[in-house]
Amino acid sequence: MSDTDDCGFVQFSSTKCGLNRDYPNETSKILLKACKKDIKGHLESNHIRRGDVKTEWELIAFRCGLFDTNTPLLDTKLICPAHRYRLGVRWRCPRSCQHPLHGTKKTKPYRNINLITSRQIFLTWNVLVSIGSGICRICKELHLAEIKKQQEQCSSIASSAATSVQKPVDEGSCSVSVTSGKSKATDPPMQHDDDDQPTTMDITPETSSGEDIVLPTAGLSEISQSSESESLPSSPRQLDKSYAPTPAPRNLTLASLNSFMRQGNYSEVTGQLLKPMAESKPSTVRYYKRKAQEGFNLVLHCLAPGQEDELMQIVQKGVVESSSDEDVTDSLVKCYHESSSSHTKRQILSILACNKTKQELQKLIPGLTVYRIDMARKHAIQVGQGQPVEIAPIQRNRMEEVKIDHFIDFVSRPEFVQDVAYGTKTMKLSHEEKLTIPNVVRTVVVSRIIDLYIAYCEETSFELLGKSLLFSIIQVCAASGQRSLAGLDNIAADGADAFVTLHSITVTVGELGFPAGWVSEMKGRIQDAKNYLKTDFKLNIDVNSTCANHCMMYALSDGRYCQHEHSTTCSRCNDVHQILVDLEEALGASTVKFRYKQQKQELAYDLQSAKESIERLQSHIVRKKNQERSKSDVLEELGPYETHITMDWAMKFLPNKFRESQQDWFGKKGISWHVTAAVTKSAEDTFEIHCFVHLVDQCTQNWFAVLSVLEASMMEIKKRLPHIDSAYLRSDNAGCYHCAPLILAIPSLSEQTGITVKQYNFSEAQAGKDLCDRKIAPMKSHMQRYVNEGHDVTSADEMWMALSSYGGIRGCYAAVVKLDDQSMTERVKWPGVTTYTDFTFAGEWIHVWRAYKVGPGEQLNMKTLLKSTIPQKSTNAKVSKYTIPRTATGTMAQSALSSVVEIHCTDSACVKTFCSQELLTHHLSHGKHQYRPITETKMDLVARKWAGKLTDVRPGTVSATTSGSLQYQAGVQSNIIEPGWALKESRTRRRFSEPVKNFLLDEFMRGVETGKKEVPANVAKKLKTRFAKEEWLTAQQIASYFSRLAAQQKSGLPFPQSTVAAEDEDAVSEVMYRRHLRSRIIEQCEL
């Protein structure tokens, strides 16, 4: 606020316009009548009667000498914060008497000046003494005496004037000379907002003789009545009707007019015309017309000497325009009544409010309140007359970030979503920012996820968000494609890409001359085959199926151990094979006209690659289901002295601060943490889960690190559960697990911990570690909640503190581990160890299988495998104190819920339902699904229930049936399937030729130099145009080669390298995605 931009009260105070230090947030000028703060305390502290002042703006006006609060001039006056509080509630009473009759001696006040006394002093002595100021006893007596004297003089003048109406009354005869005291200061000038008015008005009359100030008789008699409802003039000089307290007698009015006419050298008016103009004589009308013209001329001469005609024209023009504006006013009033919006009414009223008084507006619009008029005038000043107001949406953020993170972590669990390694989605934020995120598949419908989450919060006593808000949040997540913690394996990704390739080949063949009907039919068959492998195929796989495509014993052995016949065939499995055959025949048809010579060779290569990918996908599905049997069988037969241990490395945790600078965000090193979930069976025949989390600041996630944390976990299990003496291990196929040094160190581990490891089973990719993932999700949510409440998690020790906060996590024990790499022994080699999936330990012998319970397996001697190498003994790892959770175990017992919730299994093919989250977790951990063919009819369901009633048995685990779900046919298999077709095969690797490597190197360097890196799929297409078929490469092979080149570039430091390690990139991506998703949820769901 500049000094030149003064408000209308700068002349009433020595303070300059500006801000008030006690109210720094108030920075703009406001209307005077908008000042409505509570003044009760101010009135009591300054001994001011409440009846004198009712509002804050009246208090300010009275302290400025503006005693007529009904004048329209106050409606548009603006006041700055400095003058508002200087003249209002922040005004301070002086310590001495402030009456103008008081001398220079400082005397302690006797009373405080009220409103009536302040007006009397202002009109009598032309001095403004603020209401609430002090007055001594002597000045109080002198003041009352002077007022009484003036009242007596005014009474005598009024009575003498009434006896002689026709006698001209001199201006001095109806006034009282004030000689008892001189003015200390003049009244502050009062500003007007209209441009055609003078900017200031002096109180002192302009006289040539220098006589004393005179006061009107009517004004003094008005003061004596002491009525608060009456209006007094704002200055002794302004005595027109708008400020006159009461109408003066007619004789006095006529006398004043005659005095004014005499000063202009005009004859006096003989009398007032009381008879109607229409009934008066023409001579009388002409007389008063002439006197009116003389009065007009005299007024015009006084206002603008020498410019009387110009001023008269302006006045007459305004009268004409006012008559023409009546139609516009009527139209605006009509629009005001017809409008239903208060904002529109305010816009219309702002056009009328600035040119009319409040009384005129209330006559035009009946029922119009003063408040609406004030708001309309404020609108005209701040926004503009008739201008619309841009109403900013009110956004109330009622969602706590802790609760949002808790829900996101829940819906991100692997049992609800599954990653897709191919394809991306673009998520658009409210501020036009776009985020590219990976594709995912949601395996559970939204309503079921919400019900499951509510049940889970009731079990864990967590205060959740509202149900409607949860639906809004999950819609944002569904539109964005939620991201889970596990990545899809290359086999499944290549299989999905293979069907896309088949579709592309079909379209190309159609463009080259094949009939459109064949193309349309082939597209449908390809889509059906893809859906079949994703859904029904895994349901039909069985240990002893009569179909060779579905028999696990036949698919995972050499055929000698499958004793039953395969007399049936599956039409849908045959159709998958037939699609490939039909496409091969189409490429060799004579009707196909290729565009160039090499096109047929390229299409045949793509078809062969797609065929191999689809066959690997089928084998992967069979191996996956067979390996799941190992977990379910162990848990089914688990004894009270045994435990089943599942191991997995969690994604590295990036250090996180409550208030993190941009400098701290970049260059983070992730904290490694390993999860070991031990399942035991209690005396009540219920499963209990003990989860051991080991935190490591910096380590290489190799076999030695796994052995160290496994040793610590088993020793802690023995400490807490002394009765446990046997264990079954399970993990995925990561290199740190499925390696010779770790497997050959198991017997030594059993001796040191006192728990004998009987079996070690490896799960197929994308399966088997769901129990660890279900424990990792709530732990990450717990740590994020800890950070959101003002803490930092930047090291393993701080992670330990976060996991131990709030009573810990149910059934989870965390400890910080420091590895001793010096204790690691020489690495042992075991050729072909990765081809085995199941290991059983018995003394010095290891029994191995390529597939779980398929065939007799193979027995190997430990000494033969170790040769001269010494197996790993104790790892000498240092383990800190474990956190103690409030609830020691994650039990599977059913808890009492406030309402019954039907929760379905997250496996789309399983038909079991549960009434609590714990029971669902128990079911998922056990892995015993109850499948039913998808194509089974309702009548089949009725028959199945009826059979259950008749046999009076409880339904157990139902394997996939061979009736009703698919079309089976008796006969010979159309395509010859060899035994062991689903076993994992070691793929032959051949070296790239030098020309191919040079070509790939050129493409890589071009991307480095230009910044536009080549896409591997596009490079693969270029490769086909330059080299022979034997040297063609897939996009995956090219991507791997580019990755190796990038690693060499970083190690050689030819270009600036990233500060983030490759193993931390996934963690960085996840944290950034979570932050963007949470921001988008808040923006989309703000109320």
PDB file of N, CA and C in Angstrom, residues 699-739:
ATOM      1  N   CYS A 699      25.407 -54.204   1.476  1.00  0.00           N
ATOM      2  CA  CYS A 699      25.854 -55.573   1.267  1.00  0.00           C
ATOM      3  C   CYS A 699      25.588 -55.974  -0.172  1.00  0.00           C
ATOM      4  N   THR A 700      26.270 -57.026  -0.586  1.00  0.00           N
ATOM      5  CA  THR A 700      25.992 -57.637  -1.881  1.00  0.00           C
ATOM      6  C   THR A 700      25.024 -58.790  -1.653  1.00  0.00           C
ATOM      7  N   GLN A 701      23.935 -58.776  -2.369  1.00  0.00           N
ATOM      8  CA  GLN A 701      22.904 -59.790  -2.149  1.00  0.00           C
ATOM      9  C   GLN A 701      23.335 -61.098  -2.834  1.00  0.00           C
ATOM     10  N   ASN A 702      24.304 -61.773  -2.215  1.00  0.00           N
ATOM     11  CA  ASN A 702      24.822 -63.021  -2.765  1.00  0.00           C
ATOM     12  C   ASN A 702      24.448 -64.178  -1.837  1.00  0.00           C
ATOM     13  N   TRP A 703      25.002 -65.358  -2.138  1.00  0.00           N
ATOM     14  CA  TRP A 703      24.654 -66.548  -1.350  1.00  0.00           C
ATOM     15  C   TRP A 703      25.125 -66.434   0.088  1.00  0.00           C
ATOM     16  N   PHE A 704      26.263 -65.750   0.317  1.00  0.00           N
ATOM     17  CA  PHE A 704      26.764 -65.615   1.688  1.00  0.00           C
ATOM     18  C   PHE A 704      25.841 -64.745   2.540  1.00  0.00           C
ATOM     19  N   ALA A 705      25.306 -63.659   1.940  1.00  0.00           N
ATOM     20  CA  ALA A 705      24.359 -62.825   2.676  1.00  0.00           C
ATOM     21  C   ALA A 705      23.098 -63.616   3.025  1.00  0.00           C
ATOM     22  N   VAL A 706      22.622 -64.448   2.087  1.00  0.00           N
ATOM     23  CA  VAL A 706      21.447 -65.275   2.357  1.00  0.00           C
ATOM     24  C   VAL A 706      21.729 -66.275   3.466  1.00  0.00           C
ATOM     25  N   LEU A 707      22.886 -66.923   3.418  1.00  0.00           N
ATOM     26  CA  LEU A 707      23.241 -67.892   4.443  1.00  0.00           C
ATOM     27  C   LEU A 707      23.360 -67.225   5.812  1.00  0.00           C
ATOM     28  N   SER A 708      23.868 -65.992   5.855  1.00  0.00           N
ATOM     29  CA  SER A 708      24.024 -65.279   7.129  1.00  0.00           C
ATOM     30  C   SER A 708      22.667 -64.991   7.764  1.00  0.00           C
ATOM     31  N   VAL A 709      21.739 -64.451   6.993  1.00  0.00           N
ATOM     32  CA  VAL A 709      20.428 -64.116   7.561  1.00  0.00           C
ATOM     33  C   VAL A 709      19.616 -65.381   7.832  1.00  0.00           C
ATOM     34  N   LEU A 710      19.819 -66.438   7.037  1.00  0.00           N
ATOM     35  CA  LEU A 710      19.115 -67.699   7.304  1.00  0.00           C
ATOM     36  C   LEU A 710      19.613 -68.324   8.599  1.00  0.00           C
ATOM     37  N   GLU A 711      20.909 -68.234   8.825  1.00  0.00           N
ATOM     38  CA  GLU A 711      21.463 -68.747  10.074  1.00  0.00           C
ATOM     39  C   GLU A 711      20.922 -67.965  11.269  1.00  0.00           C
ATOM     40  N   ALA A 712      20.856 -66.630  11.139  1.00  0.00           N
ATOM     41  CA  ALA A 712      20.326 -65.808  12.224  1.00  0.00           C
ATOM     42  C   ALA A 712      18.843 -66.104  12.459  1.00  0.00           C
ATOM     43  N   SER A 713      18.100 -66.322  11.395  1.00  0.00           N
ATOM     44  CA  SER A 713      16.665 -66.592  11.533  1.00  0.00           C
ATOM     45  C   SER A 713      16.428 -67.926  12.240  1.00  0.00           C
ATOM     46  N   MET A 714      17.142 -68.958  11.825  1.00  0.00           N
ATOM     47  CA  MET A 714      16.931 -70.277  12.424  1.00  0.00           C
ATOM     48  C   MET A 714      17.369 -70.306  13.885  1.00  0.00           C
ATOM     49  N   MET A 715      18.411 -69.570  14.215  1.00  0.00           N
ATOM     50  CA  MET A 715      18.824 -69.507  15.618  1.00  0.00           C
ATOM     51  C   MET A 715      17.802 -68.761  16.460  1.00  0.00           C
ATOM     52  N   GLU A 716      17.173 -67.730  15.903  1.00  0.00           N
ATOM     53  CA  GLU A 716      16.131 -67.012  16.641  1.00  0.00           C
ATOM     54  C   GLU A 716      14.875 -67.872  16.774  1.00  0.00           C
ATOM     55  N   ILE A 717      14.569 -68.651  15.731  1.00  0.00           N
ATOM     56  CA  ILE A 717      13.420 -69.565  15.822  1.00  0.00           C
ATOM     57  C   ILE A 717      13.660 -70.585  16.937  1.00  0.00           C
ATOM     58  N   LYS A 718      14.864 -71.123  16.998  1.00  0.00           N
ATOM     59  CA  LYS A 718      15.183 -72.097  18.046  1.00  0.00           C
ATOM     60  C   LYS A 718      15.115 -71.474  19.428  1.00  0.00           C
ATOM     61  N   LYS A 719      15.461 -70.185  19.506  1.00  0.00           N
ATOM     62  CA  LYS A 719      15.429 -69.492  20.788  1.00  0.00           C
ATOM     63  C   LYS A 719      13.996 -69.248  21.242  1.00  0.00           C
ATOM     64  N   ARG A 720      13.138 -68.841  20.341  1.00  0.00           N
ATOM     65  CA  ARG A 720      11.761 -68.531  20.707  1.00  0.00           C
ATOM     66  C   ARG A 720      10.869 -69.770  20.708  1.00  0.00           C
ATOM     67  N   LEU A 721      11.179 -70.733  19.870  1.00  0.00           N
ATOM     68  CA  LEU A 721      10.378 -71.964  19.779  1.00  0.00           C
ATOM     69  C   LEU A 721      11.323 -73.144  19.954  1.00  0.00           C
ATOM     70  N   PRO A 722      11.691 -73.459  21.163  1.00  0.00           N
ATOM     71  CA  PRO A 722      12.710 -74.511  21.381  1.00  0.00           C
ATOM     72  C   PRO A 722      12.280 -75.893  20.904  1.00  0.00           C
ATOM     73  N   HIS A 723      10.974 -76.100  20.788  1.00  0.00           N
ATOM     74  CA  HIS A 723      10.516 -77.431  20.400  1.00  0.00           C
ATOM     75  C   HIS A 723      10.677 -77.696  18.901  1.00  0.00           C
ATOM     76  N   ILE A 724      10.957 -76.678  18.094  1.00  0.00           N
ATOM     77  CA  ILE A 724      11.128 -76.859  16.647  1.00  0.00           C
ATOM     78  C   ILE A 724      12.472 -77.522  16.389  1.00  0.00           C
ATOM     79  N   ASP A 725      12.452 -78.661  15.671  1.00  0.00           N
ATOM     80  CA  ASP A 725      13.709 -79.353  15.368  1.00  0.00           C
ATOM     81  C   ASP A 725      13.879 -79.665  13.886  1.00  0.00           C
ATOM     82  N   SER A 726      12.866 -79.350  13.040  1.00  0.00           N
ATOM     83  CA  SER A 726      12.970 -79.629  11.606  1.00  0.00           C
ATOM     84  C   SER A 726      12.429 -78.439  10.825  1.00  0.00           C
ATOM     85  N   ALA A 727      12.942 -78.282   9.593  1.00  0.00           N
ATOM     86  CA  ALA A 727      12.536 -77.137   8.774  1.00  0.00           C
ATOM     87  C   ALA A 727      12.505 -77.545   7.312  1.00  0.00           C
ATOM     88  N   TYR A 728      11.604 -76.892   6.578  1.00  0.00           N
ATOM     89  CA  TYR A 728      11.493 -77.022   5.126  1.00  0.00           C
ATOM     90  C   TYR A 728      11.714 -75.638   4.538  1.00  0.00           C
ATOM     91  N   LEU A 729      12.650 -75.518   3.620  1.00  0.00           N
ATOM     92  CA  LEU A 729      12.994 -74.225   3.032  1.00  0.00           C
ATOM     93  C   LEU A 729      12.330 -74.079   1.669  1.00  0.00           C
ATOM     94  N   ARG A 730      12.025 -72.809   1.336  1.00  0.00           N
ATOM     95  CA  ARG A 730      11.423 -72.516   0.040  1.00  0.00           C
ATOM     96  C   ARG A 730      11.833 -71.103  -0.373  1.00  0.00           C
ATOM     97  N   SER A 731      12.189 -70.940  -1.639  1.00  0.00           N
ATOM     98  CA  SER A 731      12.557 -69.624  -2.164  1.00  0.00           C
ATOM     99  C   SER A 731      12.351 -69.637  -3.670  1.00  0.00           C
ATOM    100  N   ASP A 732      12.612 -68.494  -4.281  1.00  0.00           N
ATOM    101  CA  ASP A 732      12.508 -68.433  -5.736  1.00  0.00           C
ATOM    102  C   ASP A 732      13.825 -68.858  -6.374  1.00  0.00           C
ATOM    103  N   ASN A 733      13.930 -68.691  -7.695  1.00  0.00           N
ATOM    104  CA  ASN A 733      15.091 -69.175  -8.439  1.00  0.00           C
ATOM    105  C   ASN A 733      16.183 -68.132  -8.612  1.00  0.00           C
ATOM    106  N   ALA A 734      16.223 -67.129  -7.739  1.00  0.00           N
ATOM    107  CA  ALA A 734      17.268 -66.111  -7.846  1.00  0.00           C
ATOM    108  C   ALA A 734      18.639 -66.750  -7.664  1.00  0.00           C
ATOM    109  N   GLY A 735      19.646 -66.124  -8.274  1.00  0.00           N
ATOM    110  CA  GLY A 735      20.982 -66.688  -8.246  1.00  0.00           C
ATOM    111  C   GLY A 735      21.567 -66.806  -6.865  1.00  0.00           C
ATOM    112  N   CYS A 736      21.156 -65.941  -5.928  1.00  0.00           N
ATOM    113  CA  CYS A 736      21.696 -66.010  -4.575  1.00  0.00           C
ATOM    114  C   CYS A 736      21.131 -67.188  -3.791  1.00  0.00           C
ATOM    115  N   TYR A 737      20.013 -67.770  -4.248  1.00  0.00           N
ATOM    116  CA  TYR A 737      19.411 -68.931  -3.598  1.00  0.00           C
ATOM    117  C   TYR A 737      19.767 -70.237  -4.336  1.00  0.00           C
ATOM    118  N   HIS A 738      19.531 -70.229  -5.643  1.00  0.00           N
ATOM    119  CA  HIS A 738      19.674 -71.467  -6.428  1.00  0.00           C
ATOM    120  C   HIS A 738      21.122 -71.591  -6.903  1.00  0.00           C
ATOM    121  N   CYS A 739      22.013 -71.861  -5.953  1.00  0.00           N
ATOM    122  CA  CYS A 739      23.431 -71.963  -6.287  1.00  0.00           C
ATOM    123  C   CYS A 739      24.060 -73.039  -5.405  1.00  0.00           C
TER     124      CYS A 739
END
